[in-house]
PDB file of C-alpha atoms in Angstrom:
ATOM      1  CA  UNK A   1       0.000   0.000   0.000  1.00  0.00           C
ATOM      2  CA  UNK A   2       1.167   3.057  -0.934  1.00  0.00           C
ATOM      3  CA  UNK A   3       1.308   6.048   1.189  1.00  0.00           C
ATOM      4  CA  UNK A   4      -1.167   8.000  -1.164  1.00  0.00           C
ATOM      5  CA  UNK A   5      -3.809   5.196  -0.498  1.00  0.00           C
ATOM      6  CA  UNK A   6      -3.508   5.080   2.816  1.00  0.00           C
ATOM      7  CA  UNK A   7      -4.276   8.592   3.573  1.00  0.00           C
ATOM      8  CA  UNK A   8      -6.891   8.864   0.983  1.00  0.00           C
ATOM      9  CA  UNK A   9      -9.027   5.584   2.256  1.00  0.00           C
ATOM     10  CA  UNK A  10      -8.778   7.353   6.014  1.00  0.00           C
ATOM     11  CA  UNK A  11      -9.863  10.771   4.368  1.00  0.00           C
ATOM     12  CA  UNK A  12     -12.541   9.261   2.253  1.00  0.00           C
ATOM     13  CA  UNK A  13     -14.534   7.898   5.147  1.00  0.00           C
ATOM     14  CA  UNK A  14     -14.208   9.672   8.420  1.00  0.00           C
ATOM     15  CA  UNK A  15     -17.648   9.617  10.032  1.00  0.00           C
ATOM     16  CA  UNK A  16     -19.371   6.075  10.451  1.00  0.00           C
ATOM     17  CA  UNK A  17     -22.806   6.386  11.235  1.00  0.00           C
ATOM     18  CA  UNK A  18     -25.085   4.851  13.473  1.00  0.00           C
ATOM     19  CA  UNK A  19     -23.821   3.295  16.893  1.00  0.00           C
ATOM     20  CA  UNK A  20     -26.517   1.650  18.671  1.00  0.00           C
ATOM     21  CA  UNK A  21     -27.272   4.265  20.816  1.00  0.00           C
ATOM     22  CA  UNK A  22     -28.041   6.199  17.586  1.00  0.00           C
ATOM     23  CA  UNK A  23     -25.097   8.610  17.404  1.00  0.00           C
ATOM     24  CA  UNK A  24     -22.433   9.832  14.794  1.00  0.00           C
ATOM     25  CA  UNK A  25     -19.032   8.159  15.290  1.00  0.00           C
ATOM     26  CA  UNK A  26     -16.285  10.235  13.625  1.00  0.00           C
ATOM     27  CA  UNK A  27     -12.406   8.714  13.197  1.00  0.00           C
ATOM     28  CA  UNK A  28     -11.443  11.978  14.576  1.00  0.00           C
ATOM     29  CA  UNK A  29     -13.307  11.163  17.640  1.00  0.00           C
ATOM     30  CA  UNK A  30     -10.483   8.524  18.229  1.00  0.00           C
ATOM     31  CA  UNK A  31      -7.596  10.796  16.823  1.00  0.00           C
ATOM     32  CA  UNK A  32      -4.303   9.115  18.100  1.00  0.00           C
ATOM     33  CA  UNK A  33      -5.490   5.472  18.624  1.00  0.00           C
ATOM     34  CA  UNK A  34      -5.001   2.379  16.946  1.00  0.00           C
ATOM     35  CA  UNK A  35      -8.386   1.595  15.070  1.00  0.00           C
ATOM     36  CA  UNK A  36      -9.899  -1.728  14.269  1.00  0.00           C
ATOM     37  CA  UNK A  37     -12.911  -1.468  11.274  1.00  0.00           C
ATOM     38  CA  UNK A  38     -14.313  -4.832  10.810  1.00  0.00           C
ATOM     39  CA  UNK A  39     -16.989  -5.425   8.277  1.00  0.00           C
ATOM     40  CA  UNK A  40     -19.505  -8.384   9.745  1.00  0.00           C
ATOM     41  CA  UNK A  41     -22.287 -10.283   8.944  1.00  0.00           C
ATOM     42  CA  UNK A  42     -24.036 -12.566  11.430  1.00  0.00           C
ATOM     43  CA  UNK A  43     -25.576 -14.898   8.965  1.00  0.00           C
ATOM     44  CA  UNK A  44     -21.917 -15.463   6.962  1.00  0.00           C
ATOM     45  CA  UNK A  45     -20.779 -18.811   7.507  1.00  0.00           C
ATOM     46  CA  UNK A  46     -16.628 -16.961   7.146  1.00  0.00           C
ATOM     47  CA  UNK A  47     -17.907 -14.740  10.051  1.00  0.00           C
ATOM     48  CA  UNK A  48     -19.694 -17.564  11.829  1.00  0.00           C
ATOM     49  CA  UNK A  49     -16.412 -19.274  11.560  1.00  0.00           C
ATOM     50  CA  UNK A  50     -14.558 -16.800  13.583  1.00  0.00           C
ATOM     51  CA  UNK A  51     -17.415 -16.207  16.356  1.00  0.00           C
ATOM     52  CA  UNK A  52     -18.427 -19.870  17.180  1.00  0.00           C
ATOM     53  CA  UNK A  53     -14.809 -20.419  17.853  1.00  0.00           C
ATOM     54  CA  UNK A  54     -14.257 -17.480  20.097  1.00  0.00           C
ATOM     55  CA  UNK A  55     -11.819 -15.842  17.455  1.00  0.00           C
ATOM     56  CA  UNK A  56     -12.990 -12.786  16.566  1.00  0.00           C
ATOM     57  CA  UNK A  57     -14.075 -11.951  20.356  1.00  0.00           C
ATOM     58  CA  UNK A  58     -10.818 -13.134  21.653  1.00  0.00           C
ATOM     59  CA  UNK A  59      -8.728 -10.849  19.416  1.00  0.00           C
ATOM     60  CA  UNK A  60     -11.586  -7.791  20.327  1.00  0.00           C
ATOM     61  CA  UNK A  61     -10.600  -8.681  24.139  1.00  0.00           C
ATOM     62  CA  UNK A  62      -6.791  -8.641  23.290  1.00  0.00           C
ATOM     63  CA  UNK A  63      -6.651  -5.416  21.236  1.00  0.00           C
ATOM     64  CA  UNK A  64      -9.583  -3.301  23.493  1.00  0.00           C
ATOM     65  CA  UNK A  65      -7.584  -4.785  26.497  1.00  0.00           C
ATOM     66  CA  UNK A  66      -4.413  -2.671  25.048  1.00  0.00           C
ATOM     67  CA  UNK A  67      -6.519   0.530  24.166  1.00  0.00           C
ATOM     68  CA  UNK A  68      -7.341  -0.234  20.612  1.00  0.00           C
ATOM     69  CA  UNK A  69     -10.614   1.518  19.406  1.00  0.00           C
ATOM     70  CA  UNK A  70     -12.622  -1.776  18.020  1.00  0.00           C
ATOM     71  CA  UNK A  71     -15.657  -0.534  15.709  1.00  0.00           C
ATOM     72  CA  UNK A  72     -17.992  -3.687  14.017  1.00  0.00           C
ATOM     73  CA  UNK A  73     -19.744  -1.987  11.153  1.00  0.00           C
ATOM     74  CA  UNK A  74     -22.409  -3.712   9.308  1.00  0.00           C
ATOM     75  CA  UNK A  75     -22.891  -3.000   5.936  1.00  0.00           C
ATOM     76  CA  UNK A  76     -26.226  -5.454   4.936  1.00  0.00           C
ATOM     77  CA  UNK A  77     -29.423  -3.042   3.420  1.00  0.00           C
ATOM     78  CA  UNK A  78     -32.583  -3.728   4.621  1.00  0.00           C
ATOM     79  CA  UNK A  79     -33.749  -6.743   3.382  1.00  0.00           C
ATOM     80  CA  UNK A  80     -30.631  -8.502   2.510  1.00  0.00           C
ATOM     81  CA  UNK A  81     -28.665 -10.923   4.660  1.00  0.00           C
ATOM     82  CA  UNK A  82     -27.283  -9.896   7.952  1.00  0.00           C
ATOM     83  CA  UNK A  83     -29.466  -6.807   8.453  1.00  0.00           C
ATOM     84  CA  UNK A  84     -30.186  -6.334  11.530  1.00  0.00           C
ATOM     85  CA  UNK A  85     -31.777  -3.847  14.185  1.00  0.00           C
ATOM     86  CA  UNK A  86     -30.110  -1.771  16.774  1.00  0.00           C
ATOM     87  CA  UNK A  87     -31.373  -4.496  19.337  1.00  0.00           C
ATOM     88  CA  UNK A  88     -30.379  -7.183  17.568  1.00  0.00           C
ATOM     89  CA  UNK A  89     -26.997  -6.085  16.763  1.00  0.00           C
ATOM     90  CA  UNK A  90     -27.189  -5.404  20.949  1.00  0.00           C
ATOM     91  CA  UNK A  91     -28.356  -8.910  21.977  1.00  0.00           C
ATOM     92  CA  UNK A  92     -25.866 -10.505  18.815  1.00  0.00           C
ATOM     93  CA  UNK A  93     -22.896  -9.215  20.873  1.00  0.00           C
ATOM     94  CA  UNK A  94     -24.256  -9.989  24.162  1.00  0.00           C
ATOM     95  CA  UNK A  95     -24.900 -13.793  23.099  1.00  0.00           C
ATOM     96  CA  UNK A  96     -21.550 -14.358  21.312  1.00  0.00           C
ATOM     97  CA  UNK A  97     -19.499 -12.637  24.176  1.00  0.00           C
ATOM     98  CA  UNK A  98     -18.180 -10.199  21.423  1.00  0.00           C
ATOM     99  CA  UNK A  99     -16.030  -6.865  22.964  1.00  0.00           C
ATOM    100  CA  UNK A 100     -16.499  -4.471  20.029  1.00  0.00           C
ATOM    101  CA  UNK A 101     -16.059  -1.009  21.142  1.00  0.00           C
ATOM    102  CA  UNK A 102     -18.729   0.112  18.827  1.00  0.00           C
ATOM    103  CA  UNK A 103     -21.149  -1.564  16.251  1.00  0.00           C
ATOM    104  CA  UNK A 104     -22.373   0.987  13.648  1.00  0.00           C
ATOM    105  CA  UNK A 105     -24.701   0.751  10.969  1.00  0.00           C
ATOM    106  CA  UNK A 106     -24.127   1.407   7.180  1.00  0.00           C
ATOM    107  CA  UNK A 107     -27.235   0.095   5.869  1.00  0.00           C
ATOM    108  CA  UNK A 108     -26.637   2.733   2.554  1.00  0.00           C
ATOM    109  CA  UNK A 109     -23.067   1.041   2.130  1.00  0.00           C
ATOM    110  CA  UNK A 110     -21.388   4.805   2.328  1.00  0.00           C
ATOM    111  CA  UNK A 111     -18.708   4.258   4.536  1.00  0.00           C
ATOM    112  CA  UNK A 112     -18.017   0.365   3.387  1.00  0.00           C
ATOM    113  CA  UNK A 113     -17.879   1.329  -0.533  1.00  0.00           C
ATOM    114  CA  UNK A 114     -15.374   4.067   0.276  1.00  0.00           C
ATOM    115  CA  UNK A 115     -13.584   1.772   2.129  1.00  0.00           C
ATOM    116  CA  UNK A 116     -13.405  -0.800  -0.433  1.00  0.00           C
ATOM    117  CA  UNK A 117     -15.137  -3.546   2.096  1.00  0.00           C
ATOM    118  CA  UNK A 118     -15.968  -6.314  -0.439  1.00  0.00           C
ATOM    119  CA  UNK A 119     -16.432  -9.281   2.306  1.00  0.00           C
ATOM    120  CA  UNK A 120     -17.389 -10.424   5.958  1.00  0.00           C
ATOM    121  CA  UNK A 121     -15.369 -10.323   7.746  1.00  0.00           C
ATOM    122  CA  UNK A 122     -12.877  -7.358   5.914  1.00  0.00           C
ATOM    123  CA  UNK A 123     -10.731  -6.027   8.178  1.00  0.00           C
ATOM    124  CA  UNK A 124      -8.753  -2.912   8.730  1.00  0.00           C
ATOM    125  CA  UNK A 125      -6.354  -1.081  11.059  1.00  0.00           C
ATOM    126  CA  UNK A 126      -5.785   2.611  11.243  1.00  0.00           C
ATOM    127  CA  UNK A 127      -2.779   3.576  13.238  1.00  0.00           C
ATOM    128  CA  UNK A 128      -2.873   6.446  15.868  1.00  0.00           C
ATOM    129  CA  UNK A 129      -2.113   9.015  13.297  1.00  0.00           C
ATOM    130  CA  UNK A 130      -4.900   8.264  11.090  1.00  0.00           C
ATOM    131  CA  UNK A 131      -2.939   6.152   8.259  1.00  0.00           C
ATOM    132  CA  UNK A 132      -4.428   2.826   7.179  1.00  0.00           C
ATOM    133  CA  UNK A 133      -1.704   0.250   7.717  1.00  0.00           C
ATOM    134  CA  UNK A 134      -4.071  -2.605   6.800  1.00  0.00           C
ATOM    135  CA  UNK A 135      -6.335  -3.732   4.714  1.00  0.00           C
ATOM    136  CA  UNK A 136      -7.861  -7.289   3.815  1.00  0.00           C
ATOM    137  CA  UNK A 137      -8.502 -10.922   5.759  1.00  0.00           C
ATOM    138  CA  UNK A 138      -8.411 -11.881   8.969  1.00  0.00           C
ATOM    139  CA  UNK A 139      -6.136 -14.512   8.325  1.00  0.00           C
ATOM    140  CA  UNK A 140      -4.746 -16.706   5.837  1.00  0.00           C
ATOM    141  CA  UNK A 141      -7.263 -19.408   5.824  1.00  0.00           C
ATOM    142  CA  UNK A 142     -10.098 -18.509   3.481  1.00  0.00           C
ATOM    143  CA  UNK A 143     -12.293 -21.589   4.481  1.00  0.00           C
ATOM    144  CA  UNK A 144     -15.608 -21.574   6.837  1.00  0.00           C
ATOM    145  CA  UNK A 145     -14.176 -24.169   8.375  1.00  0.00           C
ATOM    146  CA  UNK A 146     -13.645 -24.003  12.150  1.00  0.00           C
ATOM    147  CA  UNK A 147     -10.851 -26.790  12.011  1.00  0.00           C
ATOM    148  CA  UNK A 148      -8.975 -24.091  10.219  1.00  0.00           C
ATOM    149  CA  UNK A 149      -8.792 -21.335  12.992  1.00  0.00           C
ATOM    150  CA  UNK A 150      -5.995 -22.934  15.129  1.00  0.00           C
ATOM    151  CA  UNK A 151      -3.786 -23.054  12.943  1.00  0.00           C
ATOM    152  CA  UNK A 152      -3.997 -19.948  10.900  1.00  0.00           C
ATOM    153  CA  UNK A 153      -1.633 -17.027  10.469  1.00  0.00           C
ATOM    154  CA  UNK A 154      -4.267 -13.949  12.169  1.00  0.00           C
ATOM    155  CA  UNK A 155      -2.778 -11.269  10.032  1.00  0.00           C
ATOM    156  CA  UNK A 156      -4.966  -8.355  12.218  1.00  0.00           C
ATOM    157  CA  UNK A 157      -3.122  -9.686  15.235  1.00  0.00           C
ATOM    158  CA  UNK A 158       0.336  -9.627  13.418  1.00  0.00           C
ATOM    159  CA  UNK A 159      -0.855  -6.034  11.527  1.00  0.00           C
ATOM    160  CA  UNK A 160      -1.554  -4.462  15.385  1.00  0.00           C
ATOM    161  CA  UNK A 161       1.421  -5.559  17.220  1.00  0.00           C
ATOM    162  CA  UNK A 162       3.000  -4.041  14.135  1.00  0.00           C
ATOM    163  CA  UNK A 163       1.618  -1.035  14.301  1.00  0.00           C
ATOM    164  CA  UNK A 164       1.540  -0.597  17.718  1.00  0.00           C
ATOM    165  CA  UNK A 165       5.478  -1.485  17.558  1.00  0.00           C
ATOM    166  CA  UNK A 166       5.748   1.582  15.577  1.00  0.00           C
ATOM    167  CA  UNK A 167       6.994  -1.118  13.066  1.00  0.00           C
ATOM    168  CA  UNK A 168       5.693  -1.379   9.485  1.00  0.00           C
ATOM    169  CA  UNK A 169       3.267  -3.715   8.489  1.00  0.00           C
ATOM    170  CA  UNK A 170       4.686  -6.670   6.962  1.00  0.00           C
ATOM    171  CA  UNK A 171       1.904  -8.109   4.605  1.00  0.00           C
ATOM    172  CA  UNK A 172      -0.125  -4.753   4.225  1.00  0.00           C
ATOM    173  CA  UNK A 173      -2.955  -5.678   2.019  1.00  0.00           C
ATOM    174  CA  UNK A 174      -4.769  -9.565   1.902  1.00  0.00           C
ATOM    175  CA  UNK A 175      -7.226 -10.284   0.321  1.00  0.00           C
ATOM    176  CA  UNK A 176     -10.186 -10.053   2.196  1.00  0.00           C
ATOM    177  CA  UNK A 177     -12.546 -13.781   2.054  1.00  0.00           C
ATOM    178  CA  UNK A 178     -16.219 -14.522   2.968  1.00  0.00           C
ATOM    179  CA  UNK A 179     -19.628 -13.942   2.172  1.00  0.00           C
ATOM    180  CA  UNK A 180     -20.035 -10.667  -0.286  1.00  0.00           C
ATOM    181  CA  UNK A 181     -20.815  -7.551   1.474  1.00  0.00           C
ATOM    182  CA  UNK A 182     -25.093  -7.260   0.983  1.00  0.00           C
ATOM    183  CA  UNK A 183     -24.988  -3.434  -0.235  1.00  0.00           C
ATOM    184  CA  UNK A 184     -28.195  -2.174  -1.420  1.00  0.00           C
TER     185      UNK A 184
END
């Protein structure tokens, strides 16, 4: 990724909208953190794959734990898989022990076609200035399988100690796997 991209996809999309409790979340409200953007899905088998196994909510845990900003954005319309309500996006992460900091809603696909989110899960991390270090899978098995988990290479985990190393991110850009983002 070049350094032209990387500031562009950060300045392209800088207020997510719709937290549960209904409010704007800006970027800039989290100026000099580490930022997590995770496009989800309930209803994806890829993102099942990572939440039935306590995956995904582990690595929330481990990166909230060291003050990264964790935001779950779900792109589905109305209508299409993996829509959901402000409730149900509540009781979804109170059920599957998921430690997002935030889940917002993009149900006009805004904020996930600037960001390029093609898949569920799509994953990104922002360092503290602002500068999008990563971009792309969660790992580097692209199965549904759960067998697969242990023994996969969790590039989000690698990209964040990275980042927060002050170290360059090895393997910048993956490409992202899973069920197709359901834009409108």
């Amino acid at each position: 990724m070049g350094g032209d991209r990387r500031q562009s996809g950060h300045a392209r999309a800088r207020v997510l909208r719709g937290g549960h409790d209904g409010k704007t979340v800006s970027l800039a409200d989290h100026a000099g953190k580490i930022v997590v953007l995770e496009w989800t899905n309930h209803e994806c088998p890829y993102v099942r794959k990572h939440y039935e196994t306590s995956n995904m909510q582990a690595l929330q845990k481990e990166a909230t734990a060291q003050g990264v900003i964790w935001l779950s954005i779900i792109s589905s319309a109305p209508n299409e898989q993996g829509y959901v309500s402000a409730s149900q996006a509540d009781d979804l992460t109170k059920t599957r022990g998921a430690a997002p900091t935030a889940v917002l809603f993009d149900p006009t696909g805004v904020v996930g076609k600037m960001y390029g989110a093609t898949n569920t899960p799509h994953m990104y991390v922002i360092d503290k200035a602002g500068v999008l270090q990563y971009a792309g899978a969660i790992d580097d098995k692209p199965t549904s399988r759960k067998s697969d988990v242990p023994g996969a290479q969790n590039y989000v985990r690698v990209a964040l100690a990275s980042v927060a190393a002050g170290q360059p991110v090895k393997t910048p850009i993956t490409r992202a796997y899973g069920c197709t983002v359901k834009y409108a």
